[in-house]
mmCIF file of C-alpha atoms in Angstrom:
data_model
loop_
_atom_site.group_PDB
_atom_site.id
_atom_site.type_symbol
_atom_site.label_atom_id
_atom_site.label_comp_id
_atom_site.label_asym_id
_atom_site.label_seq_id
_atom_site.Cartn_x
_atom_site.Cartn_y
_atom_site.Cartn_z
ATOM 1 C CA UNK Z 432 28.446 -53.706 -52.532
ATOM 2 C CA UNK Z 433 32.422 -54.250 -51.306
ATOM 3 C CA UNK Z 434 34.460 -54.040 -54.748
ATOM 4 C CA UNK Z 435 36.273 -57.100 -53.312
ATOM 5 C CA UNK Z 436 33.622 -59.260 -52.686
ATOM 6 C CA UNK Z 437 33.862 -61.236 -56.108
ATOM 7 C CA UNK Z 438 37.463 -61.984 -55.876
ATOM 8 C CA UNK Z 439 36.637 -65.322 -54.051
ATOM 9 C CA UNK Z 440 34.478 -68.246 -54.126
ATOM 10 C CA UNK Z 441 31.590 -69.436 -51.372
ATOM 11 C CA UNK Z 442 30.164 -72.690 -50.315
ATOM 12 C CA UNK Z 443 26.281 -71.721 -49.853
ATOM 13 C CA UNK Z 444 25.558 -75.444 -51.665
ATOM 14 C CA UNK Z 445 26.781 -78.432 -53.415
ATOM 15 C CA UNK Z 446 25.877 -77.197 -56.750
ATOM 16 C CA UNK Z 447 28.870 -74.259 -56.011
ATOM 17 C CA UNK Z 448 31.303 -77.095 -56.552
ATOM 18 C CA UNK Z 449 31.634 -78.716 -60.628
ATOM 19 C CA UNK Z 450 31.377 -82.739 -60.031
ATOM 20 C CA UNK Z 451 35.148 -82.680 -60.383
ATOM 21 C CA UNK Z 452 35.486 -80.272 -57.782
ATOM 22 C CA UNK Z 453 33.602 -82.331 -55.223
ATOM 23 C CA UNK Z 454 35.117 -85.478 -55.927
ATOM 24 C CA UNK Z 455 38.161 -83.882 -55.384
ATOM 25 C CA UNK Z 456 37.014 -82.551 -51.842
ATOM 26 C CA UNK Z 457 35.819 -85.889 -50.377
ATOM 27 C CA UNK Z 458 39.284 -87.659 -51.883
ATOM 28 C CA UNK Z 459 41.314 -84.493 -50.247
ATOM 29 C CA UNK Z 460 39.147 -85.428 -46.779
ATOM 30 C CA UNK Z 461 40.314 -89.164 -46.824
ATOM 31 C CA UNK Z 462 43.857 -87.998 -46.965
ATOM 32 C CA UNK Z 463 43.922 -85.336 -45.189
ATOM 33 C CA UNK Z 464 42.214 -88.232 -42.217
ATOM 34 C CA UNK Z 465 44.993 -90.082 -43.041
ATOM 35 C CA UNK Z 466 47.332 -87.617 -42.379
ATOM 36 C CA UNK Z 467 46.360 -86.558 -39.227
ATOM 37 C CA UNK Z 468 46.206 -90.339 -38.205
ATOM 38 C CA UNK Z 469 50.128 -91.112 -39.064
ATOM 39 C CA UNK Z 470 51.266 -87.957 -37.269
ATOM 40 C CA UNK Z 471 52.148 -85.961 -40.324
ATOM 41 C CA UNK Z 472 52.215 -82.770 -39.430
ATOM 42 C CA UNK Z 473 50.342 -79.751 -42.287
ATOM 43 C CA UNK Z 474 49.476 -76.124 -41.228
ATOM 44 C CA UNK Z 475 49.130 -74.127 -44.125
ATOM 45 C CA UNK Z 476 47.191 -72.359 -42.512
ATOM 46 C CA UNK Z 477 49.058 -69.640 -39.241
ATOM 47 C CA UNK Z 478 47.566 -66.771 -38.645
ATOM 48 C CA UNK Z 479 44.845 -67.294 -40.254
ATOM 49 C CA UNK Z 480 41.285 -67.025 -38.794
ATOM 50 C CA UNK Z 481 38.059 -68.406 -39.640
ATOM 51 C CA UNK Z 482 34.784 -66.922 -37.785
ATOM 52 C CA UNK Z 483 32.062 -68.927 -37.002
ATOM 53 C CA UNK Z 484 28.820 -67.174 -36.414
ATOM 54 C CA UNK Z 485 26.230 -69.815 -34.670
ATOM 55 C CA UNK Z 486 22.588 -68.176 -34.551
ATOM 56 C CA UNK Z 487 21.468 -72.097 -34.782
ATOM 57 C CA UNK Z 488 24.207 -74.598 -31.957
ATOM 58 C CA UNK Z 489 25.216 -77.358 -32.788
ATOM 59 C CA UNK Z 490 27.979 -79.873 -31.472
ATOM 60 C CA UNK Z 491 29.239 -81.611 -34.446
ATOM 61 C CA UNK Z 492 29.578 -78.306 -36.279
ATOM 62 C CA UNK Z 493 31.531 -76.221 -33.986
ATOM 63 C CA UNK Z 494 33.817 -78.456 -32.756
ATOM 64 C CA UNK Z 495 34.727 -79.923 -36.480
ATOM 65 C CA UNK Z 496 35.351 -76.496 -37.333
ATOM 66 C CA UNK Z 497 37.306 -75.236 -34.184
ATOM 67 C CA UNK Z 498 39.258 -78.314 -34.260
ATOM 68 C CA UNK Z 499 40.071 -78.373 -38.078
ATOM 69 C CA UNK Z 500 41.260 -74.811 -38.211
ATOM 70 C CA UNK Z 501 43.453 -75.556 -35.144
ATOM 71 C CA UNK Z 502 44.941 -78.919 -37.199
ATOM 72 C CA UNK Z 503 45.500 -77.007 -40.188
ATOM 73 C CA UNK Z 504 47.682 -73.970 -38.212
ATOM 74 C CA UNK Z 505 45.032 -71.500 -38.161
ATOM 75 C CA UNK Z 506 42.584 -70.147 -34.967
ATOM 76 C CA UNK Z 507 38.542 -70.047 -34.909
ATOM 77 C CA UNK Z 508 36.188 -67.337 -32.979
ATOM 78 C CA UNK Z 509 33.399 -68.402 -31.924
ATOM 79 C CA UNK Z 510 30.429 -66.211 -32.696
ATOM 80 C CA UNK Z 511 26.395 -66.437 -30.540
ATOM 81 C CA UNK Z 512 24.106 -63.665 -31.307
ATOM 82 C CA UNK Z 513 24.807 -62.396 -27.647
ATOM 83 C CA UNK Z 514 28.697 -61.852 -29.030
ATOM 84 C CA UNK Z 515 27.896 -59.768 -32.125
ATOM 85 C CA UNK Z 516 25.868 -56.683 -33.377
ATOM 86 C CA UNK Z 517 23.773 -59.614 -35.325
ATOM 87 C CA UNK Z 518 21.855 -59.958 -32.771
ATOM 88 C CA UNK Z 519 21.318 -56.362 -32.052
ATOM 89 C CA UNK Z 520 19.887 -56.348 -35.159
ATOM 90 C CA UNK Z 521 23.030 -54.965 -37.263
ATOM 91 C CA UNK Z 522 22.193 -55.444 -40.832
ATOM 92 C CA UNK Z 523 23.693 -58.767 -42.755
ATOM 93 C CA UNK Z 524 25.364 -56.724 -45.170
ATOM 94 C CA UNK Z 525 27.385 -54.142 -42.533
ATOM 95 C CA UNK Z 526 28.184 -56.738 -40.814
ATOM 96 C CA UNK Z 527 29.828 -59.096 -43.462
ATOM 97 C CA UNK Z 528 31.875 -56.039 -44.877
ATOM 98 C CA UNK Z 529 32.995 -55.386 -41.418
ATOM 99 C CA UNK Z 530 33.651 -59.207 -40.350
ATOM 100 C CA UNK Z 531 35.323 -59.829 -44.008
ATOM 101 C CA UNK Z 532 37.746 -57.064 -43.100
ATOM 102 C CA UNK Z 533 39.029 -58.849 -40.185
ATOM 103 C CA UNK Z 534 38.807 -62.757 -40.693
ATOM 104 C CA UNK Z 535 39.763 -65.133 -43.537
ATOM 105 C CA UNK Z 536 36.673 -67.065 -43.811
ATOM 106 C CA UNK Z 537 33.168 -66.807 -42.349
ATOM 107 C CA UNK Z 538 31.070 -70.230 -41.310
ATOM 108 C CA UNK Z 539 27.524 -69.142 -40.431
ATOM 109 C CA UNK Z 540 25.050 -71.439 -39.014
ATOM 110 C CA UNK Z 541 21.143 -69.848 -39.117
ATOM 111 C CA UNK Z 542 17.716 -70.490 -40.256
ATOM 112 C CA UNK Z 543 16.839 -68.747 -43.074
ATOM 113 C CA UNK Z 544 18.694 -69.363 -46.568
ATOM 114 C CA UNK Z 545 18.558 -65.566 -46.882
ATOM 115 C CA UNK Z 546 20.579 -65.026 -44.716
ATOM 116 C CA UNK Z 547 23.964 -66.297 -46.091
ATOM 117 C CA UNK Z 548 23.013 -65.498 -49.362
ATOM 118 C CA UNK Z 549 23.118 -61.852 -48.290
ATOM 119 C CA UNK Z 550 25.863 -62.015 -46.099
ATOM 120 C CA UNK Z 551 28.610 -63.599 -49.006
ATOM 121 C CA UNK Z 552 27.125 -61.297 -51.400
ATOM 122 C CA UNK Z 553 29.224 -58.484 -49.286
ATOM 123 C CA UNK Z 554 31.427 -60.796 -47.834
ATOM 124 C CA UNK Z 555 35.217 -60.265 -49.441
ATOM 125 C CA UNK Z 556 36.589 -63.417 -48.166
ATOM 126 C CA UNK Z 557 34.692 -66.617 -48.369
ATOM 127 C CA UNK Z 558 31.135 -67.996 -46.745
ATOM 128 C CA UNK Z 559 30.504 -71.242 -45.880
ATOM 129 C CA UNK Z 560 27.107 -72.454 -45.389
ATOM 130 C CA UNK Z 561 27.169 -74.565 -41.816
ATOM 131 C CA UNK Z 562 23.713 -75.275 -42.314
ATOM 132 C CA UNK Z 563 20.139 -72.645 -42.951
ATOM 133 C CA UNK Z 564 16.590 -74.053 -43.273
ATOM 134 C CA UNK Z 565 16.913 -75.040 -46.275
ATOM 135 C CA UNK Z 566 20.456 -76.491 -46.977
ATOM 136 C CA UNK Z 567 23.338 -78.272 -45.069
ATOM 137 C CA UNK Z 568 25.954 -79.135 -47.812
ATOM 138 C CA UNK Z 569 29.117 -79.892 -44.812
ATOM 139 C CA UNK Z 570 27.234 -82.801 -43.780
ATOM 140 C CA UNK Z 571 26.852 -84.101 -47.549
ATOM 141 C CA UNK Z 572 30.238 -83.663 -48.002
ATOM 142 C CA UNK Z 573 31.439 -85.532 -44.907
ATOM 143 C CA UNK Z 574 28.510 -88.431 -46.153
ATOM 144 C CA UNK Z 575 29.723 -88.584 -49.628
ATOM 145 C CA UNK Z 576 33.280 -89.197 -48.264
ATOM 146 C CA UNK Z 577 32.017 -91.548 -45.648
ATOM 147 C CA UNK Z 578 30.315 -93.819 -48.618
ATOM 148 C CA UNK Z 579 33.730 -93.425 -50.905
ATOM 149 C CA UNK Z 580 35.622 -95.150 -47.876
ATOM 150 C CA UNK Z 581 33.747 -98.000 -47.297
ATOM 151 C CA UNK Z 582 31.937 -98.584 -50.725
ATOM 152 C CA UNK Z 583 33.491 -96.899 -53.221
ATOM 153 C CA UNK Z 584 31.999 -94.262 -55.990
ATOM 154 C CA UNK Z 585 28.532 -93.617 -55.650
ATOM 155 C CA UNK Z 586 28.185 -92.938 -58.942
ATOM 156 C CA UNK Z 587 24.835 -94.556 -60.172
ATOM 157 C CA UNK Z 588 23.705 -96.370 -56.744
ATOM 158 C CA UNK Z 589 20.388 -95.767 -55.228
ATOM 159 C CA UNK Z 590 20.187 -93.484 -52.049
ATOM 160 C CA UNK Z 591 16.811 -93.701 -49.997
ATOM 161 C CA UNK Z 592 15.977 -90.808 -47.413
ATOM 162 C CA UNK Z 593 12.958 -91.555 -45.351
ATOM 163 C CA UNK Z 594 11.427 -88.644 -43.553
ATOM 164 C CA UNK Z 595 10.720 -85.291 -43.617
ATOM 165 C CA UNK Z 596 11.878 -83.471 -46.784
ATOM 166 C CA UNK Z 597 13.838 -81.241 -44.595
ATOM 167 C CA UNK Z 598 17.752 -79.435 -45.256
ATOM 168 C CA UNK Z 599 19.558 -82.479 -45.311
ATOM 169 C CA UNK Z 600 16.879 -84.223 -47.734
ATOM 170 C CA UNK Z 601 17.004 -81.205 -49.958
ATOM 171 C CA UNK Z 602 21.153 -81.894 -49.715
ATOM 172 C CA UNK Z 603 21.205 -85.050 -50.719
ATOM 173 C CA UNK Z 604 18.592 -84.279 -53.533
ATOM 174 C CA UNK Z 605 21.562 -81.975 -54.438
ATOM 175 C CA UNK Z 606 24.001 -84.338 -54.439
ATOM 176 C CA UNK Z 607 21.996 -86.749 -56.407
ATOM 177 C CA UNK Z 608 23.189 -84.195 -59.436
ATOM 178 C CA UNK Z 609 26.995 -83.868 -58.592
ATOM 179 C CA UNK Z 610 27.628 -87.018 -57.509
ATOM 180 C CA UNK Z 611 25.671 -88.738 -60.110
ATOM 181 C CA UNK Z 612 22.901 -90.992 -58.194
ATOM 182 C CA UNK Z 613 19.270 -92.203 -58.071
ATOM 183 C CA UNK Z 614 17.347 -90.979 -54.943
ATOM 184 C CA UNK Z 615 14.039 -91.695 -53.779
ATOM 185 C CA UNK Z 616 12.680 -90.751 -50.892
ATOM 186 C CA UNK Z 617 9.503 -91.239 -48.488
ATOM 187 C CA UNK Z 618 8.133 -88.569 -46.918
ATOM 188 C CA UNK Z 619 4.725 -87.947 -45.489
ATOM 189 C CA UNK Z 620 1.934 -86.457 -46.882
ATOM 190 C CA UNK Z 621 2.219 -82.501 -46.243
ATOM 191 C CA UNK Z 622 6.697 -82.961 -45.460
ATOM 192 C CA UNK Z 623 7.359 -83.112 -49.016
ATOM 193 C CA UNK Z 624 10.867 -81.114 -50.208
ATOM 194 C CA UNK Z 625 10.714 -78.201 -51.554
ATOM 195 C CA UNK Z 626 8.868 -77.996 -55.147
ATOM 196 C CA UNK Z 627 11.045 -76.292 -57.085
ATOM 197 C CA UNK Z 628 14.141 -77.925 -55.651
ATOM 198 C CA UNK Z 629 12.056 -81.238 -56.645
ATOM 199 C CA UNK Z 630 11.784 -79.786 -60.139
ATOM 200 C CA UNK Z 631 15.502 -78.964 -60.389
ATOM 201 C CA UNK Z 632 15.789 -82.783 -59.834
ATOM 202 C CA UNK Z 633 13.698 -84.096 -62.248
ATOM 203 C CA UNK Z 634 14.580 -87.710 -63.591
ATOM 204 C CA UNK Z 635 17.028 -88.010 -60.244
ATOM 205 C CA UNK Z 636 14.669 -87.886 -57.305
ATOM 206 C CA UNK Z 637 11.747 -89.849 -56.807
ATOM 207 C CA UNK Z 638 9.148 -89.450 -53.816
ATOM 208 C CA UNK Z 639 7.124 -92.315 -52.263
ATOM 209 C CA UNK Z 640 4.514 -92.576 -49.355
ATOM 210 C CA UNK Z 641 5.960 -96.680 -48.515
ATOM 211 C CA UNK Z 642 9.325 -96.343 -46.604
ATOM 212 C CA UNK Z 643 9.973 -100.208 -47.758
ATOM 213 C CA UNK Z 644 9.135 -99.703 -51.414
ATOM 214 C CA UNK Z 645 11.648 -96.794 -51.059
ATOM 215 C CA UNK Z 646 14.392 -98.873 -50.028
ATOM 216 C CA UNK Z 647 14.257 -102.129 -52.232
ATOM 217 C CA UNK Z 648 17.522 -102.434 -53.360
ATOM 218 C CA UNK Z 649 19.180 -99.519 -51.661
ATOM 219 C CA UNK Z 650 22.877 -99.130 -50.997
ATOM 220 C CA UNK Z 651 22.599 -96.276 -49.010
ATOM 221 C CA UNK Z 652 19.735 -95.512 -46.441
ATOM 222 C CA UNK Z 653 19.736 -91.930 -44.547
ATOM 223 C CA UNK Z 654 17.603 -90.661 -42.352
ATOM 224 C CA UNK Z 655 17.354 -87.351 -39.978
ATOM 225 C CA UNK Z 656 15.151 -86.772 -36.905
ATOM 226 C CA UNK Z 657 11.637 -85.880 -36.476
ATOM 227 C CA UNK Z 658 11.120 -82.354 -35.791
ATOM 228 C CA UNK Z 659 14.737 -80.960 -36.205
ATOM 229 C CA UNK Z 660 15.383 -77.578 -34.137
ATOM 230 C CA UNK Z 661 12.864 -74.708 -33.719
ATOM 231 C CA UNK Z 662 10.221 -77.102 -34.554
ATOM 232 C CA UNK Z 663 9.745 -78.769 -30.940
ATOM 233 C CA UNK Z 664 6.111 -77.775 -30.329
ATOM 234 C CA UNK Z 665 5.798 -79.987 -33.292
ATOM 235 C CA UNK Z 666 7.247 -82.841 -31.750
ATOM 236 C CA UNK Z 667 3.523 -84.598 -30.793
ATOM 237 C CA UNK Z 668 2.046 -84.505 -34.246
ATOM 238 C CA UNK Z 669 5.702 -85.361 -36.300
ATOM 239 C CA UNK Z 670 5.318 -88.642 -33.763
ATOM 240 C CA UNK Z 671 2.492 -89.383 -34.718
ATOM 241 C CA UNK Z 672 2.595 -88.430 -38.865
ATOM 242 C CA UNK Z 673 6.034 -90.157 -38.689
ATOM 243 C CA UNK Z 674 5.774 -93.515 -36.801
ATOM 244 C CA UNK Z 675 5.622 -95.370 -39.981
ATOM 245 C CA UNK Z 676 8.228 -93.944 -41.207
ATOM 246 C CA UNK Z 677 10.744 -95.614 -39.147
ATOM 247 C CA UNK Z 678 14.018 -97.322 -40.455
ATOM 248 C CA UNK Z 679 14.078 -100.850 -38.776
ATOM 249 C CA UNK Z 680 15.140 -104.115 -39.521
ATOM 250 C CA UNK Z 681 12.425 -104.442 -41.587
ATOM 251 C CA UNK Z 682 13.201 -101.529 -43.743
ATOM 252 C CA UNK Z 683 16.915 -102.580 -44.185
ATOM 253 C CA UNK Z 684 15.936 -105.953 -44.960
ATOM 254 C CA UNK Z 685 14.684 -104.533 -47.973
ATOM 255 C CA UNK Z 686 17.771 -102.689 -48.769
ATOM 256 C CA UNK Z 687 21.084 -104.243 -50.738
ATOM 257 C CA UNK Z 688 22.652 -106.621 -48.584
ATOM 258 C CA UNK Z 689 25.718 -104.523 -48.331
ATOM 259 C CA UNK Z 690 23.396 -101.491 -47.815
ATOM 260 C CA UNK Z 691 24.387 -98.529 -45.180
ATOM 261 C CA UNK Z 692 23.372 -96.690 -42.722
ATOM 262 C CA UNK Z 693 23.408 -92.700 -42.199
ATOM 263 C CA UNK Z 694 22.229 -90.462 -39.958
ATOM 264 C CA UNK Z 695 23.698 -86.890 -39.292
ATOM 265 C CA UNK Z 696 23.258 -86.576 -35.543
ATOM 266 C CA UNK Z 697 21.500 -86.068 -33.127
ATOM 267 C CA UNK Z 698 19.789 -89.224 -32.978
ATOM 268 C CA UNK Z 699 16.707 -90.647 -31.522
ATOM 269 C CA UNK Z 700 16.352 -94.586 -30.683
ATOM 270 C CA UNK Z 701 13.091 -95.461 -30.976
ATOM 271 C CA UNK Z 702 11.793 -92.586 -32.929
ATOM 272 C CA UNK Z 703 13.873 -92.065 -36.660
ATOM 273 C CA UNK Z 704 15.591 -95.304 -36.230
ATOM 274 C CA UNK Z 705 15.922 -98.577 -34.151
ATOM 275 C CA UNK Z 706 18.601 -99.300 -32.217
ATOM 276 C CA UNK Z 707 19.211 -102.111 -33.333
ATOM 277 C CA UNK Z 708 19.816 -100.448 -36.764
ATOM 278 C CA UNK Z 709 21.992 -97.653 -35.683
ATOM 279 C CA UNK Z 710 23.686 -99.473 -33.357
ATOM 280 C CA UNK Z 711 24.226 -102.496 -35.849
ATOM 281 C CA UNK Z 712 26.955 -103.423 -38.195
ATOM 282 C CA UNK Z 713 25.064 -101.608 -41.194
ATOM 283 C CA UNK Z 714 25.770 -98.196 -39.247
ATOM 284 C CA UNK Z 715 28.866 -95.481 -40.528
ATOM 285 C CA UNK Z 716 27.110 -92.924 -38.614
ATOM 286 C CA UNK Z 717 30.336 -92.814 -36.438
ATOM 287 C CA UNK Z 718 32.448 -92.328 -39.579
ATOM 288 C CA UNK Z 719 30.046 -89.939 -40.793
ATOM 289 C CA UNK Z 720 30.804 -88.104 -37.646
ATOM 290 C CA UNK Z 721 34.378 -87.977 -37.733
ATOM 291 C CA UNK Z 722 34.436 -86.993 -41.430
ATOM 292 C CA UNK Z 723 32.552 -83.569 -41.027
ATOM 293 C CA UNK Z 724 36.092 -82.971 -39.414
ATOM 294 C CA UNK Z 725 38.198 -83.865 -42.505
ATOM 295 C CA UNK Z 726 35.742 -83.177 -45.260
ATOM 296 C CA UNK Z 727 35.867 -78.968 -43.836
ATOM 297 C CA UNK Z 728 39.328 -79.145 -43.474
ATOM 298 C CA UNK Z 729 39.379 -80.060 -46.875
ATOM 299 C CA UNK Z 730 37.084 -77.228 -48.028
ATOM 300 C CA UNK Z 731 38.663 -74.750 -45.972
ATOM 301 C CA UNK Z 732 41.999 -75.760 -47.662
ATOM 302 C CA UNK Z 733 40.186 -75.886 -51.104
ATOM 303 C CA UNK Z 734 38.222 -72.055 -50.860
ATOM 304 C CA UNK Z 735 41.844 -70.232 -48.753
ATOM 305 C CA UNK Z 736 44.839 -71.786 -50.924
ATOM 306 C CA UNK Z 737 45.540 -70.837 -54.688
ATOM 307 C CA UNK Z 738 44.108 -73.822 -56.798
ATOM 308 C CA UNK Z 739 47.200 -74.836 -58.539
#
């Protein structure tokens, strides 16, 4: 274990971050957006270089990172199994010693949780969880800062997720606790979140089998697709278990009238969610978009420069 490797902090999950701390972070994102919008010019950040190591792709996530590190002054290398001994079956820990050695941050992308657990634990500069099997905390923090700018704190609304209890469900079950809401969420029979994550929970997450009893009196609806990636020879059954489990008019009708709409992206018309409900006025899945740019810029600034 690198003697070094506790002399910084990681982003694996919300729960890394105090409820201050992640307040904080989604204000920093608005400003920092509004910064880049009036031409003020910040780059704390020259010669510094984050690497981004993608054994999962993604659009959103590379190109919010690549681009935010290039806003803030600093440079980005991008990282496929093919480019790295990873995927010649180096260990995690040789090569986050080696990596950490080189580069001033590390944002891995993978399946399994493991994975980035392992590799900050010998990392000496910090990790940032772009997403595993089990977690995708960017994409709460761009949400959470996407809700803040058109509806204020969330502090003590009701959030409904309907769908599988995948990563981003077990997210927003996280930031139920920081952020200080109610969540219920319908899920089919057998796509339940994890147990003991459900546990942790207790008294702040609620599951149900009727999508519209789930969302009576909502502010916030979210929603992910059907069989996410690495599950596509699922894709017939999840069509079939999930059909019901689609957010329509019907399900936003039961919602607050000045509910919202989320979805991270990709989406699927027709399948997750109606176009008519995506595409409607309810929607901020556009904001949510652009936000995954400002809410990492703000996390990059918050885990690289002193805390004053």
């Amino acid at each position: 274990m690198d003697a070094d490797q506790t002399l910084c902090r990681h982003f694996l999950s919300l729960l890394d971050l105090s409820a201050e701390e992640a307040r904080g972070l989604i204000a920093r994102g608005t400003e920092l957006k509004r910064m880049l919008k009036t031409g003020e010019v910040y780059r704390p950040f020259p010669n510094r270089t984050l690497a981004m190591i993608f054994e999962k792709s993604s659009t959103r996530t590379r190109v919010s990172f690549e681009v935010g590190m290039v806003q803030l002054g600093g440079h980005a290398l991008f990282l496929s199994p093919r480019d790295t001994q990873l995927g010649r079956g180096e260990p995690i820990e040789d090569s986050a010693r080696v990596l950490s050695r080189m580069v001033d941050a590390v944002m891995i992308r993978t399946f399994d949780h493991d994975i980035v657990e392992r590799f900050a634990a010998h990392s000496g500069v910090p990790v940032i969880n772009g997403l595993t099997d089990r977690l995708h905390p960017c994409q709460l923090l761009a949400d959470m800062q996407t809700y803040h700018e058109h509806r204020g704190d969330i502090r003590g609304r009701r959030v409904t997720w309907i769908g599988d209890g995948n990563n981003m469900c077990h997210s927003f079950m996280e930031a139920a606790q920081v952020f200080d809401f109610e969540l219920r969420a319908a899920c089919p029979e057998g796509f339940e979140p994890d147990a003991d994550l459900l546990a942790a929970v207790q008294g702040r997450c609620t599951i149900l089998r009727d999508p519209q009893e789930a969302a009576e009196g909502a502010d916030l609806i979210v929603t992910d697709v059907w069989a996410s990636m690495g599950q596509e020879e699922e894709q017939t059954k999840r069509e079939a278990l999930f059909a019901p489990f689609q957010v329509d008019d019907a399900v936003m009708s039961r919602a607050a009238p000045d509910a919202l709409f989320m979805h991270c992206l990709p989406a699927h018309r027709g399948e997750e969610v109606s176009a008519s409900v995506i595409d409607g006025p309810r929607s901020v899945v556009w904001d949510e978009a652009e936000n995954r740019l400002h809410a990492q810029k703000a996390l990059l600034e918050f885990l690289l420069l002193p805390q004053g």
